[in-house]
C-alpha cells in the first residue's frame, strides 16, 4: 500500500517512523535548518508544540506534557509522537470531531492527518537537511500533497506558514517540486 492508501493512523505511524529515524540519527541539534531562523532542534520543537494547542482548542483531546525539547529533543519527540499515535489508534477517535473557526468541523483523525501528519512529512526533509541525513521522501505522497496545495497557493502564502516558492526545474521530481513549493531551496 502507498502512503495515500493508508488510514490516518497507519499513515501517521509510517511518516512518524521516518521522522523518528532522523531524530535519533541527529548529531548536531543547533545546526541551521532550511527554515529561516530555525535550528534542527526548532524543527522538533515546532512539531511537538503546535499540535497540543490545536487539538485542545477544537476537541476534547489533551495531549500529555512531554520532556523539554531544549533538554532532550529525542525524548520530547518520542513522547509526543507516541501520544499522537495513541489518539489515532483509539477506537473512540472515529467518533470525535475537531472544530476550528477557520476549518469548520472535521473528523478528528482527518484533521490530524491533513494538518499535522503532512507537516511531519514535510519537516522530515528539513530535519534531514539540517542534520546531514537521508532527505528521501515518498515521491507519490509528495506529488499528492503538492497537487492539493497548488490550487490554494495564495491562501497558503497569506497564512504565513510558507515562504515564497523556490523555482525548481520543470522536470524536477515530486519531492523537489514540493520542497520548492513550500519555500525551501532543494539545491
PDB file of N, CA and C in Angstrom, residues 34-36 38 42-43 46-47 49-51 54 100 102-103 114-116 118-120 122-123 126 149 152-165 178-184:
ATOM      1  N   UNK A  34      16.621  24.455   7.167  1.00  0.00           N
ATOM      2  CA  UNK A  34      16.230  25.201   5.972  1.00  0.00           C
ATOM      3  C   UNK A  34      15.160  26.272   6.211  1.00  0.00           C
ATOM      4  N   UNK A  35      14.504  26.248   7.359  1.00  0.00           N
ATOM      5  CA  UNK A  35      13.529  27.276   7.697  1.00  0.00           C
ATOM      6  C   UNK A  35      14.308  28.426   8.327  1.00  0.00           C
ATOM      7  N   UNK A  36      14.165  29.608   7.768  1.00  0.00           N
ATOM      8  CA  UNK A  36      14.939  30.765   8.236  1.00  0.00           C
ATOM      9  C   UNK A  36      14.809  30.953   9.750  1.00  0.00           C
ATOM     10  N   UNK A  38      15.614  28.906  12.101  1.00  0.00           N
ATOM     11  CA  UNK A  38      15.417  27.671  12.864  1.00  0.00           C
ATOM     12  C   UNK A  38      16.694  26.840  12.882  1.00  0.00           C
ATOM     13  N   UNK A  42      14.705  23.258  16.560  1.00  0.00           N
ATOM     14  CA  UNK A  42      13.468  24.009  16.346  1.00  0.00           C
ATOM     15  C   UNK A  42      12.476  23.266  15.459  1.00  0.00           C
ATOM     16  N   UNK A  43      12.976  22.431  14.559  1.00  0.00           N
ATOM     17  CA  UNK A  43      12.075  21.616  13.735  1.00  0.00           C
ATOM     18  C   UNK A  43      11.284  20.683  14.645  1.00  0.00           C
ATOM     19  N   UNK A  46       8.811  22.739  16.856  1.00  0.00           N
ATOM     20  CA  UNK A  46       7.607  23.125  16.115  1.00  0.00           C
ATOM     21  C   UNK A  46       6.575  21.997  16.124  1.00  0.00           C
ATOM     22  N   UNK A  47       6.993  20.793  15.782  1.00  0.00           N
ATOM     23  CA  UNK A  47       6.054  19.676  15.694  1.00  0.00           C
ATOM     24  C   UNK A  47       5.502  19.278  17.061  1.00  0.00           C
ATOM     25  N   UNK A  49       5.191  21.312  19.691  1.00  0.00           N
ATOM     26  CA  UNK A  49       4.472  22.384  20.388  1.00  0.00           C
ATOM     27  C   UNK A  49       3.162  22.831  19.756  1.00  0.00           C
ATOM     28  N   UNK A  50       3.008  22.787  18.450  1.00  0.00           N
ATOM     29  CA  UNK A  50       1.790  23.396  17.889  1.00  0.00           C
ATOM     30  C   UNK A  50       0.565  22.499  17.975  1.00  0.00           C
ATOM     31  N   UNK A  51       0.733  21.202  17.849  1.00  0.00           N
ATOM     32  CA  UNK A  51      -0.434  20.310  17.811  1.00  0.00           C
ATOM     33  C   UNK A  51      -1.222  20.275  19.123  1.00  0.00           C
ATOM     34  N   UNK A  54      -3.676  23.131  19.143  1.00  0.00           N
ATOM     35  CA  UNK A  54      -4.641  22.960  18.061  1.00  0.00           C
ATOM     36  C   UNK A  54      -5.729  21.970  18.478  1.00  0.00           C
ATOM     37  N   UNK A 100     -12.912  24.161  14.336  1.00  0.00           N
ATOM     38  CA  UNK A 100     -11.970  25.257  14.230  1.00  0.00           C
ATOM     39  C   UNK A 100     -12.657  26.381  13.470  1.00  0.00           C
ATOM     40  N   UNK A 102     -11.599  28.466  11.411  1.00  0.00           N
ATOM     41  CA  UNK A 102     -11.147  28.616  10.022  1.00  0.00           C
ATOM     42  C   UNK A 102     -11.441  27.399   9.162  1.00  0.00           C
ATOM     43  N   UNK A 103     -11.602  26.243   9.814  1.00  0.00           N
ATOM     44  CA  UNK A 103     -11.748  24.986   9.078  1.00  0.00           C
ATOM     45  C   UNK A 103     -13.137  24.383   9.163  1.00  0.00           C
ATOM     46  N   UNK A 114      -4.536  15.630   7.991  1.00  0.00           N
ATOM     47  CA  UNK A 114      -4.423  16.689   6.989  1.00  0.00           C
ATOM     48  C   UNK A 114      -3.449  17.787   7.397  1.00  0.00           C
ATOM     49  N   UNK A 115      -3.461  18.157   8.673  1.00  0.00           N
ATOM     50  CA  UNK A 115      -2.655  19.298   9.093  1.00  0.00           C
ATOM     51  C   UNK A 115      -1.367  18.915   9.808  1.00  0.00           C
ATOM     52  N   UNK A 116      -1.409  17.885  10.606  1.00  0.00           N
ATOM     53  CA  UNK A 116      -0.234  17.539  11.391  1.00  0.00           C
ATOM     54  C   UNK A 116       0.647  16.500  10.689  1.00  0.00           C
ATOM     55  N   UNK A 118       0.885  15.624   7.637  1.00  0.00           N
ATOM     56  CA  UNK A 118       1.534  16.182   6.444  1.00  0.00           C
ATOM     57  C   UNK A 118       2.672  17.127   6.836  1.00  0.00           C
ATOM     58  N   UNK A 119       2.507  17.831   7.952  1.00  0.00           N
ATOM     59  CA  UNK A 119       3.570  18.717   8.443  1.00  0.00           C
ATOM     60  C   UNK A 119       4.793  17.890   8.854  1.00  0.00           C
ATOM     61  N   UNK A 120       4.562  16.773   9.522  1.00  0.00           N
ATOM     62  CA  UNK A 120       5.671  15.889   9.896  1.00  0.00           C
ATOM     63  C   UNK A 120       6.381  15.412   8.630  1.00  0.00           C
ATOM     64  N   UNK A 122       6.653  16.862   5.660  1.00  0.00           N
ATOM     65  CA  UNK A 122       7.473  17.911   5.047  1.00  0.00           C
ATOM     66  C   UNK A 122       8.669  18.287   5.919  1.00  0.00           C
ATOM     67  N   UNK A 123       8.473  18.323   7.234  1.00  0.00           N
ATOM     68  CA  UNK A 123       9.577  18.687   8.118  1.00  0.00           C
ATOM     69  C   UNK A 123      10.606  17.571   8.262  1.00  0.00           C
ATOM     70  N   UNK A 126      13.292  18.847   6.234  1.00  0.00           N
ATOM     71  CA  UNK A 126      14.019  19.919   6.921  1.00  0.00           C
ATOM     72  C   UNK A 126      15.017  19.367   7.928  1.00  0.00           C
ATOM     73  N   UNK A 149      -2.035  21.264  -2.674  1.00  0.00           N
ATOM     74  CA  UNK A 149      -1.597  22.577  -2.215  1.00  0.00           C
ATOM     75  C   UNK A 149      -1.569  23.619  -3.328  1.00  0.00           C
ATOM     76  N   UNK A 152      -4.443  26.080  -3.770  1.00  0.00           N
ATOM     77  CA  UNK A 152      -4.671  27.037  -2.682  1.00  0.00           C
ATOM     78  C   UNK A 152      -3.380  27.800  -2.346  1.00  0.00           C
ATOM     79  N   UNK A 153      -2.550  27.961  -3.349  1.00  0.00           N
ATOM     80  CA  UNK A 153      -1.255  28.613  -3.197  1.00  0.00           C
ATOM     81  C   UNK A 153      -1.384  29.970  -2.509  1.00  0.00           C
ATOM     82  N   UNK A 154      -2.266  30.817  -3.003  1.00  0.00           N
ATOM     83  CA  UNK A 154      -2.411  32.162  -2.438  1.00  0.00           C
ATOM     84  C   UNK A 154      -2.773  32.127  -0.965  1.00  0.00           C
ATOM     85  N   UNK A 155      -3.705  31.263  -0.606  1.00  0.00           N
ATOM     86  CA  UNK A 155      -4.134  31.146   0.782  1.00  0.00           C
ATOM     87  C   UNK A 155      -2.984  30.653   1.665  1.00  0.00           C
ATOM     88  N   UNK A 156      -2.220  29.690   1.170  1.00  0.00           N
ATOM     89  CA  UNK A 156      -1.091  29.170   1.942  1.00  0.00           C
ATOM     90  C   UNK A 156      -0.045  30.247   2.187  1.00  0.00           C
ATOM     91  N   UNK A 157       0.260  31.027   1.161  1.00  0.00           N
ATOM     92  CA  UNK A 157       1.257  32.099   1.325  1.00  0.00           C
ATOM     93  C   UNK A 157       0.736  33.157   2.292  1.00  0.00           C
ATOM     94  N   UNK A 158      -0.547  33.485   2.191  1.00  0.00           N
ATOM     95  CA  UNK A 158      -1.136  34.512   3.063  1.00  0.00           C
ATOM     96  C   UNK A 158      -1.143  34.065   4.525  1.00  0.00           C
ATOM     97  N   UNK A 159      -1.146  32.751   4.764  1.00  0.00           N
ATOM     98  CA  UNK A 159      -1.178  32.243   6.142  1.00  0.00           C
ATOM     99  C   UNK A 159       0.131  32.501   6.878  1.00  0.00           C
ATOM    100  N   UNK A 160       1.194  32.753   6.132  1.00  0.00           N
ATOM    101  CA  UNK A 160       2.497  32.945   6.741  1.00  0.00           C
ATOM    102  C   UNK A 160       3.208  31.641   7.069  1.00  0.00           C
ATOM    103  N   UNK A 161       2.597  30.523   6.769  1.00  0.00           N
ATOM    104  CA  UNK A 161       3.190  29.226   7.080  1.00  0.00           C
ATOM    105  C   UNK A 161       4.230  28.782   6.048  1.00  0.00           C
ATOM    106  N   UNK A 162       4.199  29.395   4.893  1.00  0.00           N
ATOM    107  CA  UNK A 162       5.124  29.015   3.826  1.00  0.00           C
ATOM    108  C   UNK A 162       5.792  30.254   3.271  1.00  0.00           C
ATOM    109  N   UNK A 163       7.071  30.127   2.977  1.00  0.00           N
ATOM    110  CA  UNK A 163       7.796  31.226   2.361  1.00  0.00           C
ATOM    111  C   UNK A 163       7.513  31.274   0.871  1.00  0.00           C
ATOM    112  N   UNK A 164       8.128  32.208   0.196  1.00  0.00           N
ATOM    113  CA  UNK A 164       7.964  32.273  -1.263  1.00  0.00           C
ATOM    114  C   UNK A 164       8.462  30.987  -1.919  1.00  0.00           C
ATOM    115  N   UNK A 165       7.801  30.617  -3.007  1.00  0.00           N
ATOM    116  CA  UNK A 165       8.226  29.423  -3.737  1.00  0.00           C
ATOM    117  C   UNK A 165       9.662  29.603  -4.220  1.00  0.00           C
ATOM    118  N   UNK A 178       7.792  19.718  -4.388  1.00  0.00           N
ATOM    119  CA  UNK A 178       7.113  20.020  -3.128  1.00  0.00           C
ATOM    120  C   UNK A 178       7.995  20.896  -2.242  1.00  0.00           C
ATOM    121  N   UNK A 179       9.250  20.545  -2.110  1.00  0.00           N
ATOM    122  CA  UNK A 179      10.164  21.292  -1.250  1.00  0.00           C
ATOM    123  C   UNK A 179      10.303  22.726  -1.761  1.00  0.00           C
ATOM    124  N   UNK A 180      10.430  22.906  -3.049  1.00  0.00           N
ATOM    125  CA  UNK A 180      10.482  24.260  -3.618  1.00  0.00           C
ATOM    126  C   UNK A 180       9.177  24.998  -3.401  1.00  0.00           C
ATOM    127  N   UNK A 181       8.065  24.306  -3.546  1.00  0.00           N
ATOM    128  CA  UNK A 181       6.749  24.937  -3.371  1.00  0.00           C
ATOM    129  C   UNK A 181       6.572  25.479  -1.964  1.00  0.00           C
ATOM    130  N   UNK A 182       7.059  24.740  -0.950  1.00  0.00           N
ATOM    131  CA  UNK A 182       6.867  25.195   0.427  1.00  0.00           C
ATOM    132  C   UNK A 182       7.929  26.204   0.860  1.00  0.00           C
ATOM    133  N   UNK A 183       8.788  26.607  -0.068  1.00  0.00           N
ATOM    134  CA  UNK A 183       9.720  27.697   0.208  1.00  0.00           C
ATOM    135  C   UNK A 183      11.098  27.284   0.652  1.00  0.00           C
ATOM    136  N   UNK A 184      11.468  26.045   0.367  1.00  0.00           N
ATOM    137  CA  UNK A 184      12.813  25.582   0.700  1.00  0.00           C
ATOM    138  C   UNK A 184      13.630  25.470  -0.575  1.00  0.00           C
TER     139      UNK A 184
END
